[in-house]
XYZ file of C-alpha atoms in Angstrom:
329
model
C 40.849 140.215 94.596
C 42.071 143.336 96.344
C 43.792 145.829 94.064
C 47.118 147.171 95.323
C 47.066 150.654 96.753
C 48.294 153.256 94.231
C 50.548 154.834 96.850
C 52.174 151.475 97.514
C 53.051 151.135 93.834
C 54.822 154.487 93.733
C 58.612 154.179 93.736
C 59.975 155.301 97.048
C 63.243 157.218 97.218
C 64.650 157.345 100.750
C 64.691 160.807 102.289
C 68.456 160.671 102.839
C 69.020 159.866 99.156
C 66.877 162.838 98.147
C 68.749 165.082 100.551
C 72.117 163.944 99.220
C 70.932 164.558 95.644
C 69.822 168.067 96.572
C 73.224 168.701 98.152
C 75.010 167.628 94.963
C 72.720 169.774 92.824
C 73.278 172.775 95.085
C 77.039 172.286 94.808
C 76.843 172.378 91.001
C 74.731 175.537 91.101
C 77.191 177.246 93.446
C 80.213 176.251 91.383
C 78.614 177.583 88.199
C 77.712 180.794 89.997
C 81.413 181.573 90.229
C 81.568 181.861 86.430
C 78.093 182.298 84.986
C 76.102 185.395 85.887
C 72.614 184.922 84.519
C 69.175 183.464 85.174
C 69.195 180.452 87.460
C 66.570 178.859 85.209
C 69.248 178.288 82.546
C 71.415 176.339 84.980
C 68.403 174.355 86.176
C 67.569 173.338 82.607
C 71.119 172.074 82.084
C 70.730 170.017 85.248
C 67.367 168.703 84.040
C 68.980 167.521 80.807
C 71.871 165.922 82.677
C 69.599 163.997 85.061
C 67.291 162.969 82.213
C 70.217 161.782 80.048
C 69.379 164.365 77.404
C 71.107 166.862 75.143
C 70.727 170.646 75.055
C 70.660 173.198 72.254
C 71.791 176.586 73.567
C 70.641 179.451 71.360
C 71.664 183.061 71.776
C 73.488 185.963 70.204
C 77.296 186.041 70.440
C 78.758 187.000 73.783
C 76.084 185.759 76.204
C 78.366 183.063 77.698
C 77.008 179.985 75.925
C 80.442 178.421 75.487
C 81.633 179.560 78.911
C 78.603 178.029 80.588
C 78.975 174.718 78.753
C 82.669 174.378 79.619
C 82.083 175.333 83.256
C 79.185 172.887 83.519
C 81.389 170.034 82.330
C 84.060 171.014 84.854
C 81.643 170.837 87.789
C 80.853 167.162 87.155
C 84.488 166.051 86.699
C 83.796 164.866 83.190
C 85.922 164.379 80.124
C 85.101 167.454 78.042
C 85.700 168.016 74.341
C 84.858 170.995 72.174
C 84.076 170.784 68.462
C 84.125 174.055 66.551
C 81.711 173.511 63.676
C 82.766 175.036 60.367
C 81.570 174.614 56.756
C 84.547 172.376 55.946
C 84.175 170.073 58.981
C 83.960 166.412 57.954
C 82.110 163.574 59.755
C 85.426 161.846 60.477
C 86.565 164.989 62.301
C 83.849 164.182 64.842
C 83.815 160.400 65.026
C 87.466 159.650 64.278
C 89.026 157.286 61.759
C 91.293 154.280 61.398
C 94.882 155.240 60.621
C 97.835 153.091 59.668
C 100.324 152.474 62.472
C 103.576 151.996 60.601
C 105.251 150.412 63.616
C 102.794 147.484 63.627
C 101.560 147.742 60.036
C 97.971 147.675 61.349
C 95.142 150.175 61.325
C 94.433 151.752 64.717
C 91.379 153.773 65.655
C 92.053 157.426 66.260
C 89.029 158.443 68.315
C 87.344 161.733 67.544
C 86.162 164.329 70.074
C 82.716 162.715 70.271
C 84.261 160.164 72.680
C 83.789 162.296 75.794
C 81.297 162.650 78.623
C 80.335 166.207 77.704
C 80.717 167.366 74.102
C 80.329 171.026 73.170
C 79.284 171.508 69.555
C 80.020 175.194 69.076
C 77.994 176.917 66.331
C 76.542 173.570 65.289
C 74.523 175.161 62.469
C 77.690 176.141 60.585
C 78.409 172.581 59.462
C 76.737 171.025 56.401
C 74.011 168.413 56.761
C 76.361 165.468 56.145
C 78.496 166.449 59.123
C 75.515 167.293 61.312
C 74.186 163.798 60.613
C 77.343 162.351 62.158
C 76.054 163.699 65.459
C 72.641 162.100 64.995
C 73.598 158.499 65.747
C 75.722 159.592 68.693
C 72.909 161.632 70.224
C 70.161 159.115 69.559
C 71.927 155.800 70.120
C 74.949 156.834 72.234
C 77.199 155.077 69.793
C 79.096 155.871 66.605
C 79.984 153.841 63.546
C 83.491 154.276 62.182
C 84.174 152.498 58.887
C 81.569 149.842 59.629
C 82.551 149.306 63.273
C 80.016 150.355 65.912
C 81.548 151.718 69.092
C 79.755 152.694 72.335
C 80.196 156.166 73.790
C 81.152 156.701 77.435
C 78.535 157.184 80.135
C 77.360 159.713 81.022
C 77.219 161.255 77.562
C 75.779 164.689 76.879
C 75.905 167.041 73.893
C 75.681 170.776 74.494
C 75.324 172.493 71.131
C 75.257 176.234 70.531
C 73.854 178.213 67.658
C 73.582 181.873 66.765
C 70.037 182.830 65.660
C 70.885 186.136 63.975
C 73.367 185.083 61.307
C 71.907 183.817 58.041
C 75.010 183.518 55.831
C 77.225 180.457 55.995
C 74.830 178.508 58.183
C 72.795 175.350 57.615
C 69.508 175.095 59.530
C 69.353 171.985 61.687
C 66.974 169.389 60.212
C 63.897 168.507 62.248
C 65.217 164.987 62.851
C 68.293 166.376 64.587
C 66.377 169.045 66.487
C 64.197 166.242 67.839
C 67.264 164.614 69.402
C 67.770 167.596 71.711
C 65.832 167.072 74.909
C 65.753 170.819 75.541
C 66.301 174.028 73.657
C 67.451 176.815 75.975
C 67.260 180.393 74.753
C 69.915 182.586 76.334
C 69.273 186.314 76.170
C 71.217 189.271 77.472
C 71.868 189.303 81.238
C 70.098 191.740 83.499
C 71.921 194.929 84.456
C 72.728 193.512 87.888
C 74.060 190.248 86.449
C 76.198 192.141 83.957
C 77.706 194.287 86.718
C 78.545 191.160 88.718
C 80.041 189.603 85.584
C 82.410 192.556 85.203
C 83.506 192.130 88.813
C 83.966 188.360 88.582
C 85.895 188.494 85.307
C 87.852 191.665 86.083
C 91.281 189.998 85.983
C 90.964 186.422 84.788
C 88.277 183.805 84.347
C 87.591 182.046 87.654
C 88.591 178.403 87.946
C 85.655 176.009 88.182
C 86.323 173.043 90.434
C 84.739 169.625 90.112
C 82.103 169.157 92.801
C 80.437 165.934 91.606
C 82.209 162.881 90.199
C 80.862 161.675 86.868
C 80.198 158.279 88.481
C 77.866 160.100 90.852
C 76.057 161.572 87.842
C 75.161 158.021 86.775
C 73.690 157.410 90.241
C 71.670 160.622 90.063
C 70.298 159.594 86.668
C 69.174 156.280 88.141
C 67.556 158.200 90.999
C 65.681 160.313 88.453
C 64.321 157.142 86.842
C 62.747 156.244 90.186
C 60.758 159.503 90.391
C 57.072 158.673 89.973
C 54.762 160.116 87.330
C 51.133 159.266 88.032
C 48.508 158.280 85.484
C 47.039 161.779 85.771
C 50.411 163.355 84.955
C 50.897 161.060 81.965
C 47.404 161.912 80.727
C 48.162 165.617 81.109
C 51.390 165.315 79.106
C 49.573 163.507 76.290
C 46.804 166.126 76.199
C 49.377 168.939 75.977
C 51.059 167.212 73.046
C 47.741 166.576 71.294
C 46.741 170.209 71.720
C 49.902 171.361 69.937
C 49.057 169.002 67.049
C 45.558 170.469 66.764
C 46.758 174.088 66.857
C 46.186 175.655 63.402
C 49.501 177.504 63.700
C 51.391 174.191 63.672
C 52.011 172.030 60.624
C 53.458 169.392 62.958
C 52.927 169.427 66.679
C 54.796 167.623 69.442
C 55.416 163.969 68.558
C 55.030 160.930 70.840
C 58.817 161.076 71.264
C 58.349 164.624 72.539
C 55.804 163.335 75.078
C 58.366 160.808 76.321
C 60.960 163.581 76.530
C 58.605 165.780 78.559
C 57.958 162.950 81.003
C 61.712 162.424 81.487
C 62.378 166.139 81.904
C 59.522 166.506 84.396
C 60.978 163.691 86.519
C 64.334 165.446 86.555
C 62.708 168.765 87.468
C 60.895 167.087 90.360
C 64.193 165.730 91.672
C 65.698 169.218 91.471
C 62.907 170.302 93.797
C 63.580 167.452 96.216
C 60.545 165.316 95.396
C 60.167 161.682 94.338
C 56.981 162.404 92.388
C 56.054 164.680 89.499
C 53.420 167.365 89.913
C 51.743 169.536 87.305
C 54.110 172.450 87.951
C 57.081 170.277 86.962
C 55.439 169.523 83.621
C 54.575 173.153 82.962
C 58.054 174.350 83.927
C 59.784 172.291 81.230
C 57.037 172.012 78.596
C 58.245 174.909 76.430
C 61.964 173.965 76.430
C 60.996 170.382 75.505
C 58.213 171.000 72.978
C 58.819 174.377 71.301
C 61.767 173.459 69.062
C 59.991 170.304 67.885
C 56.953 172.177 66.551
C 56.926 173.005 62.826
C 54.914 176.164 62.190
C 52.710 176.884 59.195
C 53.876 179.562 56.735
C 51.045 181.895 57.771
C 51.999 181.554 61.441
C 55.626 182.366 60.617
C 54.536 185.464 58.710
C 52.541 186.567 61.744
C 55.609 186.159 63.957
C 54.413 183.123 65.911
C 56.848 180.610 67.404
C 56.797 177.243 69.095
C 56.714 178.817 72.540
C 53.397 180.482 71.738
C 51.914 177.127 70.682
C 53.051 175.512 73.942
C 51.762 178.398 76.067
C 48.388 178.102 74.336
C 48.300 174.407 75.213
C 49.136 175.097 78.864
C 46.369 177.724 79.039
C 43.790 175.495 77.366
C 44.411 172.036 78.807
C 43.205 171.671 82.401
C 45.009 169.259 84.671
C 42.925 166.159 85.299
C 41.141 166.163 81.943
C 40.386 162.659 80.711
C 40.052 161.245 77.224
C 40.132 162.842 73.764
């Protein structure tokens, strides 16, 4: 019996659909450029997470436009946007909502919390205690919340953009590994270049520019479906697995990238390929998003922490050591 040709099995995305997707992506980039002056790679990673139906942890010192970028990003895709300012006294019901008595009908009515939005900004997420952070876990993992025993679906698309400040140690609660694992990407935002900072002063000289919606949120759902059709070959899947296994074998890591992390890398690589106008994943797509997907999921050994190592170093070592096309192990 003749085996089907591998090329024939590959999902085919029409050229006009790819071109239209690239046009939409370019429109989002341009709209964000009116507000955010910084590395284009940061914007691309937000788009990767959006297309891959993932969540993003934005980490950076105060004043590098984390909140501004998140709000502007939500505006470009015409989405319902809610901001949650995390504080030590924030309660789970402040996020999910609660049932309240309606005296006019003498019945309890659901008062929905800010989690019921397309894009949710969790500002300074590490300031809330673990009990409140856990309220985000079900929403991020299952795209649903449970309020007083009633499970309610969240709108689609649904995306959490959380920010945290890495330099403050007082009044903060480190995110547990289980919650970190629910973020598709961790994006580290540093200071802008001198040129970007000069342009920022010019753009924001009088008032913050208005960001217009350039893509309807219904279109975002279509783009996500298009991302699902991007092909990842057996060789690419093997490469992703070998990268993950290398991080697990690294002596600097107590826990390397999990199988869930491998799935996340495959999804992110598909989205990155679509950003580049392709309907197939190549090795450069995997390498481009490997660190943002894997690094925050890697738990380092105490000795590695003392030596100043981080998850990025473990991922870079894997990329250097694992050749594309290796089989087995």
